[in-house]
Tab-separated table of C-alpha atoms in Angstrom:
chain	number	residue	atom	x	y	z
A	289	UNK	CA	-202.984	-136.071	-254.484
A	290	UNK	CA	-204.210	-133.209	-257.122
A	291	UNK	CA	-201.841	-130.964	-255.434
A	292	UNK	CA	-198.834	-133.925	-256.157
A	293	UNK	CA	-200.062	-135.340	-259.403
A	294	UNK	CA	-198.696	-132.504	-261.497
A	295	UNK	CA	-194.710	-132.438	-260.266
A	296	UNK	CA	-194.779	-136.002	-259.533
A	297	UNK	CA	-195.528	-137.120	-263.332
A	298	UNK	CA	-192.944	-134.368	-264.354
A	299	UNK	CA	-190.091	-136.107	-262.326
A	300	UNK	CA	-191.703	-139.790	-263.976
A	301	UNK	CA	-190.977	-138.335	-267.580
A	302	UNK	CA	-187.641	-137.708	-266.420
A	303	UNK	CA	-186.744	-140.501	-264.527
A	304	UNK	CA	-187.663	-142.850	-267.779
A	305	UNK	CA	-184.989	-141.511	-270.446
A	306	UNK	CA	-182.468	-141.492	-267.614
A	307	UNK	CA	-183.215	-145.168	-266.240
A	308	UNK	CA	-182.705	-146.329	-269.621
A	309	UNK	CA	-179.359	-144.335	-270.087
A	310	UNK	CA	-178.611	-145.210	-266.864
A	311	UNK	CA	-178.625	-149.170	-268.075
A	312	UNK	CA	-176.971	-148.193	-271.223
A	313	UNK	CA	-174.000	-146.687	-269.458
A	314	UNK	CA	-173.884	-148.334	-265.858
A	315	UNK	CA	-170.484	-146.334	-265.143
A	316	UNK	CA	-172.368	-143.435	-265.153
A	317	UNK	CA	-175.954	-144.426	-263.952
A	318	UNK	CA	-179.431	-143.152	-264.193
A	319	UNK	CA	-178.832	-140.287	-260.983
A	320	UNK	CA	-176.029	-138.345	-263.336
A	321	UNK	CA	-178.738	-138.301	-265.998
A	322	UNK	CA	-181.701	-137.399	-264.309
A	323	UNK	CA	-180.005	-134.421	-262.531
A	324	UNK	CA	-178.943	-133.455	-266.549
A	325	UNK	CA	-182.018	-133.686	-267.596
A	326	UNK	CA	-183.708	-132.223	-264.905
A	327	UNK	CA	-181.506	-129.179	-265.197
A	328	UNK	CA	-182.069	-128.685	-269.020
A	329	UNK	CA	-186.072	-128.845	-267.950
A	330	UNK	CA	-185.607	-126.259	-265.322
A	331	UNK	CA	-186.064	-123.303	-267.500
A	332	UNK	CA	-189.489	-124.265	-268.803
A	333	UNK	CA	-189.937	-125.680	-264.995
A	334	UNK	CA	-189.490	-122.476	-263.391
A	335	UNK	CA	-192.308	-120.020	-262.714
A	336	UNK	CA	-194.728	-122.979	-263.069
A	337	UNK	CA	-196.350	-123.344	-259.448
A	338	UNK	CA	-198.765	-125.782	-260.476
A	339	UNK	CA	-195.559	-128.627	-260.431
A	340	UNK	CA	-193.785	-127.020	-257.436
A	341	UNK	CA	-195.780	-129.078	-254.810
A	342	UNK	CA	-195.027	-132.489	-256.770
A	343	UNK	CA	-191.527	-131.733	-257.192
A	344	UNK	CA	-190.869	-130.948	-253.956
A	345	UNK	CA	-192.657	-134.183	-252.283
A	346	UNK	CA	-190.143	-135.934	-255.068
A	347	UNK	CA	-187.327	-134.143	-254.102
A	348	UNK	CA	-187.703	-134.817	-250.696
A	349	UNK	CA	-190.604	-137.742	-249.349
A	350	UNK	CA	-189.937	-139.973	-252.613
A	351	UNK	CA	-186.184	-139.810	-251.707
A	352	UNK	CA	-186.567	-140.832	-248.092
A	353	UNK	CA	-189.109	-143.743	-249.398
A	354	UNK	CA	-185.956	-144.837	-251.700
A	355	UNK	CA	-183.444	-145.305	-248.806
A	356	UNK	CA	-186.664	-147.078	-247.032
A	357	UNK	CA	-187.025	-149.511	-250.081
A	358	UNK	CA	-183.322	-150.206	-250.366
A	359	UNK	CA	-183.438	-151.642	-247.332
A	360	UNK	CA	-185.437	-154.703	-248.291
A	361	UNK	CA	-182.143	-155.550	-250.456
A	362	UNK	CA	-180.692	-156.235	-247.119
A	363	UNK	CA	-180.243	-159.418	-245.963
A	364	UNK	CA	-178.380	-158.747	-242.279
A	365	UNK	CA	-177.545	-162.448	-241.557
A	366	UNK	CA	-175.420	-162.487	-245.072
A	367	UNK	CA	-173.979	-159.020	-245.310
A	368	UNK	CA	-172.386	-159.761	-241.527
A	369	UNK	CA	-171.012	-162.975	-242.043
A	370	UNK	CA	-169.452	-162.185	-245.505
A	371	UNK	CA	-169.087	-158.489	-245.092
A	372	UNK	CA	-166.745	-158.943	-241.549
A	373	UNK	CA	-163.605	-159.557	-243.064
A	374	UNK	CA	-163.647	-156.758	-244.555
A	375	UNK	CA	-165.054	-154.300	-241.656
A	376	UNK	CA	-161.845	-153.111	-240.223
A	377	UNK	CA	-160.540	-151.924	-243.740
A	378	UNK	CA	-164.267	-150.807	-244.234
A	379	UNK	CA	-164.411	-147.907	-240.818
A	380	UNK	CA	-160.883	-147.182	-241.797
A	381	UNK	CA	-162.023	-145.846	-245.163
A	382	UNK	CA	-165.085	-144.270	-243.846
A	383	UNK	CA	-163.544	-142.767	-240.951
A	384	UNK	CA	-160.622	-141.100	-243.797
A	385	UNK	CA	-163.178	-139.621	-245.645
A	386	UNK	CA	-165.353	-138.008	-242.802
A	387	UNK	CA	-162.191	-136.506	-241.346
A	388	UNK	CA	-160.946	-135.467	-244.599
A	389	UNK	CA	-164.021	-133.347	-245.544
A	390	UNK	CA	-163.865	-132.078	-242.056
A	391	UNK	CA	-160.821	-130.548	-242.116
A	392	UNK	CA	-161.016	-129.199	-246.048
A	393	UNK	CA	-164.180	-127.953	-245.067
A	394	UNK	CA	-162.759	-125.691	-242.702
A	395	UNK	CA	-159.704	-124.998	-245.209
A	396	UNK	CA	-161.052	-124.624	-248.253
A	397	UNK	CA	-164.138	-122.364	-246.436
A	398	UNK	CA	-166.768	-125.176	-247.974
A	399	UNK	CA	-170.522	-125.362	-246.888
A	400	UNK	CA	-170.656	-127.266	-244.331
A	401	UNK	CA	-174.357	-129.328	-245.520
A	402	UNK	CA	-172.072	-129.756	-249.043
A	403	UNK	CA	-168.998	-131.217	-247.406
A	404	UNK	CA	-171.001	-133.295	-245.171
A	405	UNK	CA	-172.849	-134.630	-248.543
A	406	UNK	CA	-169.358	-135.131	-250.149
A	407	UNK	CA	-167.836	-137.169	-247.058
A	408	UNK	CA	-170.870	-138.848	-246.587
A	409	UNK	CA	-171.214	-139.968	-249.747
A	410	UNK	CA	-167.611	-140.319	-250.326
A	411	UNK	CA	-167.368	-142.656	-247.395
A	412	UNK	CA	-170.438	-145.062	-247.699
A	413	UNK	CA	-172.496	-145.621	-250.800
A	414	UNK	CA	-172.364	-142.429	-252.713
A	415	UNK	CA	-176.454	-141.294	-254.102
A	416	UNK	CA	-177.738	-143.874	-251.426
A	417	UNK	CA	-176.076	-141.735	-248.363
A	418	UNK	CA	-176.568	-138.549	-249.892
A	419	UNK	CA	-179.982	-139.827	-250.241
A	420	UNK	CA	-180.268	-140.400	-246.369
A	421	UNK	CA	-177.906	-137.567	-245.164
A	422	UNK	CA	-179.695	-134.848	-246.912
A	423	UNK	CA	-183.323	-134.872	-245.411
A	424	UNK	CA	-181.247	-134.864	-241.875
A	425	UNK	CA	-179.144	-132.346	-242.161
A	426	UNK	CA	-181.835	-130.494	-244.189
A	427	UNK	CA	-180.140	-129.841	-247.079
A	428	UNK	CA	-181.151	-127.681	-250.474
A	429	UNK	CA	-181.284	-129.102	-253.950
A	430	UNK	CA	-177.786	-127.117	-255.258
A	431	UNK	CA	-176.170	-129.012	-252.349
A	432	UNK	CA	-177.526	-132.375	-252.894
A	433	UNK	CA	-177.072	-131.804	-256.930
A	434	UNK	CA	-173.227	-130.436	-256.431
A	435	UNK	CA	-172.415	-133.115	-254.172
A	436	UNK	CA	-174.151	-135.949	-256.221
A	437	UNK	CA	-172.103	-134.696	-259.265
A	438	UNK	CA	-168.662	-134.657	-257.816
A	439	UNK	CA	-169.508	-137.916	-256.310
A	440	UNK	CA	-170.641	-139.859	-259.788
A	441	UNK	CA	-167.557	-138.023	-261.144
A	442	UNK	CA	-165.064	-139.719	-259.240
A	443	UNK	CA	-167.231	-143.169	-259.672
A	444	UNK	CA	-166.575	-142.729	-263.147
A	445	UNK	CA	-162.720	-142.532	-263.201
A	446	UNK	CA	-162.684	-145.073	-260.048
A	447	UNK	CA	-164.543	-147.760	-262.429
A	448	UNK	CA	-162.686	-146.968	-265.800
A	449	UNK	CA	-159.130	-146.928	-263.852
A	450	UNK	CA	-159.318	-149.508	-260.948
A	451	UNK	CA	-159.433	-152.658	-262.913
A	452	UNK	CA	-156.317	-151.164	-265.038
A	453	UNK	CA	-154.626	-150.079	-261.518
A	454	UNK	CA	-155.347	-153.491	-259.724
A	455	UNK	CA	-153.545	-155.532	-262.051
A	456	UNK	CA	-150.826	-153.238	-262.678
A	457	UNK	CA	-150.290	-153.637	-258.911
A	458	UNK	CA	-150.323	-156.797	-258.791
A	459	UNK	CA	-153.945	-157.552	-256.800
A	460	UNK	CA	-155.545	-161.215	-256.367
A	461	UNK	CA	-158.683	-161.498	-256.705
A	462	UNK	CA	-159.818	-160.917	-253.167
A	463	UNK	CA	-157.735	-158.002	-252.782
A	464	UNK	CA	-159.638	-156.124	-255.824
A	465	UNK	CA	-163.072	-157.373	-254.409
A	466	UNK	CA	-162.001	-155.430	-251.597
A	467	UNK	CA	-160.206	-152.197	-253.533
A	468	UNK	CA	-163.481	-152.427	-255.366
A	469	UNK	CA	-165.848	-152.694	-252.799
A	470	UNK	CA	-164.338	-150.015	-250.236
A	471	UNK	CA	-163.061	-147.449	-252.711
A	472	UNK	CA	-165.669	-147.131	-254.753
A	473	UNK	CA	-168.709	-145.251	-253.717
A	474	UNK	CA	-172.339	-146.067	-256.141
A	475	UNK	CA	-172.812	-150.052	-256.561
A	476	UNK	CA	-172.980	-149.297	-260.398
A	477	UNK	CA	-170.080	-148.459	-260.330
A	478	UNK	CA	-168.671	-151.697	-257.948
A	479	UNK	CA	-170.256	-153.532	-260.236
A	480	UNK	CA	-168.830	-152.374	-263.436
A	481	UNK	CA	-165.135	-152.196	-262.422
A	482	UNK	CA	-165.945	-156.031	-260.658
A	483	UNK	CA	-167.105	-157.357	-263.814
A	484	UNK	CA	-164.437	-155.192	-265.908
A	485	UNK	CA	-162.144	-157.265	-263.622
A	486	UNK	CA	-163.645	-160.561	-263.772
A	487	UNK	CA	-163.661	-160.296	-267.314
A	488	UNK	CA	-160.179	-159.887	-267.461
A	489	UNK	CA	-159.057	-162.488	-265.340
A	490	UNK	CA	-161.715	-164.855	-265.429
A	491	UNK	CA	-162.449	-164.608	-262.006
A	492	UNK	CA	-165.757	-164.167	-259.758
A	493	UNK	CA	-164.768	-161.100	-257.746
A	494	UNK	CA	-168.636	-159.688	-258.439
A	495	UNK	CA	-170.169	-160.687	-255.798
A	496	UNK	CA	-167.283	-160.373	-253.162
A	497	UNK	CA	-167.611	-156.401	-253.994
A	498	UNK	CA	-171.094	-156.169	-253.592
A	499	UNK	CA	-170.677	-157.550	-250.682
A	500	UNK	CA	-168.423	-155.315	-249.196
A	501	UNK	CA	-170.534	-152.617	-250.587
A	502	UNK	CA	-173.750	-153.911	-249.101
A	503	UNK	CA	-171.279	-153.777	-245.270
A	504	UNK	CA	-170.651	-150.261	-246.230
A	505	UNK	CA	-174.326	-149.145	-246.998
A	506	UNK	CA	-175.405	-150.199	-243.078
A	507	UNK	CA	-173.437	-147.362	-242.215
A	508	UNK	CA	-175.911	-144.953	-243.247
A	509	UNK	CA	-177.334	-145.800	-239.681
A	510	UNK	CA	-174.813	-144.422	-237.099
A	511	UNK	CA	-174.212	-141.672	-239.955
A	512	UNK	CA	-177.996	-140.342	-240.353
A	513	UNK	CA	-178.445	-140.682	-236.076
A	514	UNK	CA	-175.448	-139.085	-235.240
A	515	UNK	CA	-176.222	-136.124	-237.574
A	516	UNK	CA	-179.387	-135.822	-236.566
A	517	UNK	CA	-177.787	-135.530	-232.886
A	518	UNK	CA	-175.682	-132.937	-233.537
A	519	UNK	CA	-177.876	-130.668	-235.865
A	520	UNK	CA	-180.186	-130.639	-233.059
A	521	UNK	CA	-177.455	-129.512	-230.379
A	522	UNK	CA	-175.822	-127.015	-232.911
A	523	UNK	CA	-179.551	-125.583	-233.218
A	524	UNK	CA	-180.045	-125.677	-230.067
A	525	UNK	CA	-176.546	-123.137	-229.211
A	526	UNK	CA	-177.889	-121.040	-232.283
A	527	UNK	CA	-181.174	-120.081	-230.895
A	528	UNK	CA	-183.229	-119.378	-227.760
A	529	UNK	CA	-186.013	-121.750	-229.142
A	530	UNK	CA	-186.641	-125.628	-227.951
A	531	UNK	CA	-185.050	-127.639	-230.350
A	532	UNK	CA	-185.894	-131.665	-229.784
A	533	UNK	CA	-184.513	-134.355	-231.573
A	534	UNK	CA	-187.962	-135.504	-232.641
A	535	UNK	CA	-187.989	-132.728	-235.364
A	536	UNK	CA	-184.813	-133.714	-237.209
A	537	UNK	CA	-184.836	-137.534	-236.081
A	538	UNK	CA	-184.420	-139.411	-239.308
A	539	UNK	CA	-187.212	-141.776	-239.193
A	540	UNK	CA	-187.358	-143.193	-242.489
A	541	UNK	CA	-184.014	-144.658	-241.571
A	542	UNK	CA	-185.464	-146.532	-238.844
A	543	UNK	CA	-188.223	-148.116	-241.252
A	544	UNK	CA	-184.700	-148.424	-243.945
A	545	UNK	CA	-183.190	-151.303	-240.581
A	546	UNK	CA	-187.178	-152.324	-240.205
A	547	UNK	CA	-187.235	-153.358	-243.869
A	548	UNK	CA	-183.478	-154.396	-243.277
A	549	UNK	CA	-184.539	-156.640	-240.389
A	550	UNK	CA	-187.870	-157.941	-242.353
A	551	UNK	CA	-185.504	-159.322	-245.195
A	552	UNK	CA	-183.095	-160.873	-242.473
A	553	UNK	CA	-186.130	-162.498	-240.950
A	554	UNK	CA	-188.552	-163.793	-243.362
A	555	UNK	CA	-186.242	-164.462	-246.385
A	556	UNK	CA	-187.898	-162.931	-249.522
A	557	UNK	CA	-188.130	-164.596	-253.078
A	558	UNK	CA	-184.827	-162.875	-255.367
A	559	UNK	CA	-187.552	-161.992	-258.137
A	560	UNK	CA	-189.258	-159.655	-255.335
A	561	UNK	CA	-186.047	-158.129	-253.896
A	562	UNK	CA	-184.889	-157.664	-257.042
A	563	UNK	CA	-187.917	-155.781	-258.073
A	564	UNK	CA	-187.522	-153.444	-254.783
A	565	UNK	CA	-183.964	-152.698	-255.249
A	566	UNK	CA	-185.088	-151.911	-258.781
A	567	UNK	CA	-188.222	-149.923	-256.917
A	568	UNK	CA	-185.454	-147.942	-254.970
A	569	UNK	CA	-183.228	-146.956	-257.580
A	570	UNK	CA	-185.863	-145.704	-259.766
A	571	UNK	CA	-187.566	-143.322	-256.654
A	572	UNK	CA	-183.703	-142.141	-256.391
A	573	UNK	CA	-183.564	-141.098	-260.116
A	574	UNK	CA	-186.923	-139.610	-259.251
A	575	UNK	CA	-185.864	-137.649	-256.827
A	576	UNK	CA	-182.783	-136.496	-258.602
A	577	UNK	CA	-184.980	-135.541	-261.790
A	578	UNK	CA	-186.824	-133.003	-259.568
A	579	UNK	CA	-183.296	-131.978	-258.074
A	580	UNK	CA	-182.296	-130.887	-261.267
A	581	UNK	CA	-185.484	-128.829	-262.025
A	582	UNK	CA	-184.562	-126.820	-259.303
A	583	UNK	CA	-181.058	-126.316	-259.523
A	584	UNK	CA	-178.579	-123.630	-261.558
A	585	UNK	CA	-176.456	-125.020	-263.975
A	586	UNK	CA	-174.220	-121.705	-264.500
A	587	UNK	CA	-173.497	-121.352	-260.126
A	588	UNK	CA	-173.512	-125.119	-260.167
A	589	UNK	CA	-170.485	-124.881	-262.689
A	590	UNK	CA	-169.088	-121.471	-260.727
A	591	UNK	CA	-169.259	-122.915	-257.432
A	592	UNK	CA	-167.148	-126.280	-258.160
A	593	UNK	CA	-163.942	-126.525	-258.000
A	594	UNK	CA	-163.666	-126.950	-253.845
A	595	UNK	CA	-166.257	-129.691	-253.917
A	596	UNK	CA	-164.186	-131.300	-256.629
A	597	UNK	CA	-161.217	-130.900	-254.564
A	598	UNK	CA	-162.843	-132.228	-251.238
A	599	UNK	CA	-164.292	-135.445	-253.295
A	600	UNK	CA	-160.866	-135.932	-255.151
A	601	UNK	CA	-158.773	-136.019	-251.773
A	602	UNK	CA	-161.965	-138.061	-249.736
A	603	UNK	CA	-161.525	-140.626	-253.078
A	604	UNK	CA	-157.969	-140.739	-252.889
A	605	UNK	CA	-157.995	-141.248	-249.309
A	606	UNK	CA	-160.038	-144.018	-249.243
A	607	UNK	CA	-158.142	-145.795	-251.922
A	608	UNK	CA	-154.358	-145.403	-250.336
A	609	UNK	CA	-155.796	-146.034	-246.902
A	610	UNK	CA	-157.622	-149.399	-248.637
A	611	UNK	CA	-154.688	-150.803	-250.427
A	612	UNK	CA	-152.410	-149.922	-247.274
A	613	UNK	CA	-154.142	-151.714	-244.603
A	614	UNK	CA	-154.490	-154.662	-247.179
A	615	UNK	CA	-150.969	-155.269	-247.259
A	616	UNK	CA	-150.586	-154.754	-243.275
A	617	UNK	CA	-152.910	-157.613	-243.043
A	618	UNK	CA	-151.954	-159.888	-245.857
A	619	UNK	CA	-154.589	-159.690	-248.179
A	620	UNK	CA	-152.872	-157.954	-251.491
């Protein structure tokens, strides 16, 4: 705990002015702000060894125990039964994204860890997958850091434009729950174009979209296992050496469906949850804080205009292929 204590209280004094911002200005969120800080910390950071072990464990334990958390926020039972009309509208989108940052990673010459990040997070619930994905496909903090900013990026536009878009296209209510709720990645962001909506129809469309959102987060299942799969087979070509799946198996994801489950089973008071999902978001911020610390600003800003490009045609992907199958199955 010494070893921790140090990096670990850094990554606190973050995380507190950027949970606060991150209230202040939902549509951006307390991730965006931590990374910020964290990267206007890293030059006094660097060179001091003494926080490197804490920073680390943030960067990489305290973000697994966030997805594990998060999944106390969800109740099985209701995220099925309201979250299945939407599921076939919900793998479309997911499915658009993944192959989109497939095949632009392979055009565009991308990373592969960042694209997976990007489509990942794209796809399912933006920080909260890259959250998952990254320990799995063991990727470093630049990645996670360029692929959470291009992510929140998007989630800005996608919450200031949508409500604007939706009526200007003529959306009912469910319809934008669903826009809302499939197209747009973090669930601050849901939230804020949901109520931005609500407010201007005087509708309830709030909790329809977390809903769908919630659907979409479950994902990060199938997603973490079958990466996990094939990291260990593409390993496994790349070297002589054993490579088992026990090394790169995502476990915290297992305890993320065991908390998951625990919720479904043994309903827990909304004060408590509540307090958890708060709990999750603030090890996330946490985690992004040390992210920052450790990542370069100048090659951050160098290296970004393909990641921008990937997450601008995954987002616009996802929205087309949203509003399309809506009208081929009546909703809009």
């Amino acid at each position: 705990m010494k070893k921790y204590a140090s990096g670990v209280l850094l990554c606190l004094i973050i995380s507190a002015p950027a949970w606060f911002l991150g209230k202040a200005f939902p549509v951006i969120g307390g991730p965006v702000f931590a990374i910020l800080i964290g990267m206007a910390m890293a030059p006094f950071v660097k060179g001091k060894d003494f926080l490197r072990p804490g920073v680390t464990f943030t960067s990489k334990k305290i973000l697994q125990y966030a997805v594990i958390v998060l999944g106390f926020s969800m109740n099985l039972a209701t995220v099925v039964q309201k979250g299945r009309e939407a599921l076939p509208i919900i793998l479309a989108t997911i499915t658009t994204s993944l192959v989109i940052a497939f095949i632009l990673s392979r055009a565009l010459k991308l990373p592969g860890k960042t694209s997976i990040l990007i489509g990942v997070g794209s796809s399912i619930c933006g920080g909260s997958a890259i959250a998952a994905t990254a320990p799995v496909i063991d990727a470093d903090d630049s990645e996670i850091a360029q692929s959470i900013s291009v992510i929140f990026f998007f989630n800005i536009i996608a919450a200031l434009l949508f409500p604007a878009l939706g009526s200007a296209l003529g959306l009912s209510n469910e319809g934008f729950g669903l826009f809302a709720g499939t197209a747009i990645n973090d669930t601050s962001s849901v939230t804020a174009a949901a109520s931005a909506w609500d407010g201007m129809h005087g509708s309830n469309t709030l909790e329809a979209a977390t809903i769908v959102k919630l659907t979409r987060t479950l994902a990060i299942i199938p997603i973490t296992l079958f990466l996990a799969c094939y990291r260990t087979g593409k390993e496994k070509k790349a070297s002589e050496r054993s490579i088992s799946i026990q090394k790169v198996f995502p476990t915290f994801v297992l305890f993320f469906l065991l908390a998951s489950i625990i919720t479904t089973v043994f309903p827990i008071p909304v004060s408590i949850v509540s307090s958890l999902k708060d709990l999750s978001k603030l090890f996330i911020i946490m985690a992004m804080g040390a992210i920052g610390t450790n990542t370069d600003l100048i090659k951050l800003i160098r290296t970004g205009k393909k990641p921008l490009l990937l997450g601008f045609c995954c987002w616009l992907g996802i929205s087309v292929v949203s509003l399309v199958l809506q009208v081929i199955l009546g909703i809009w």
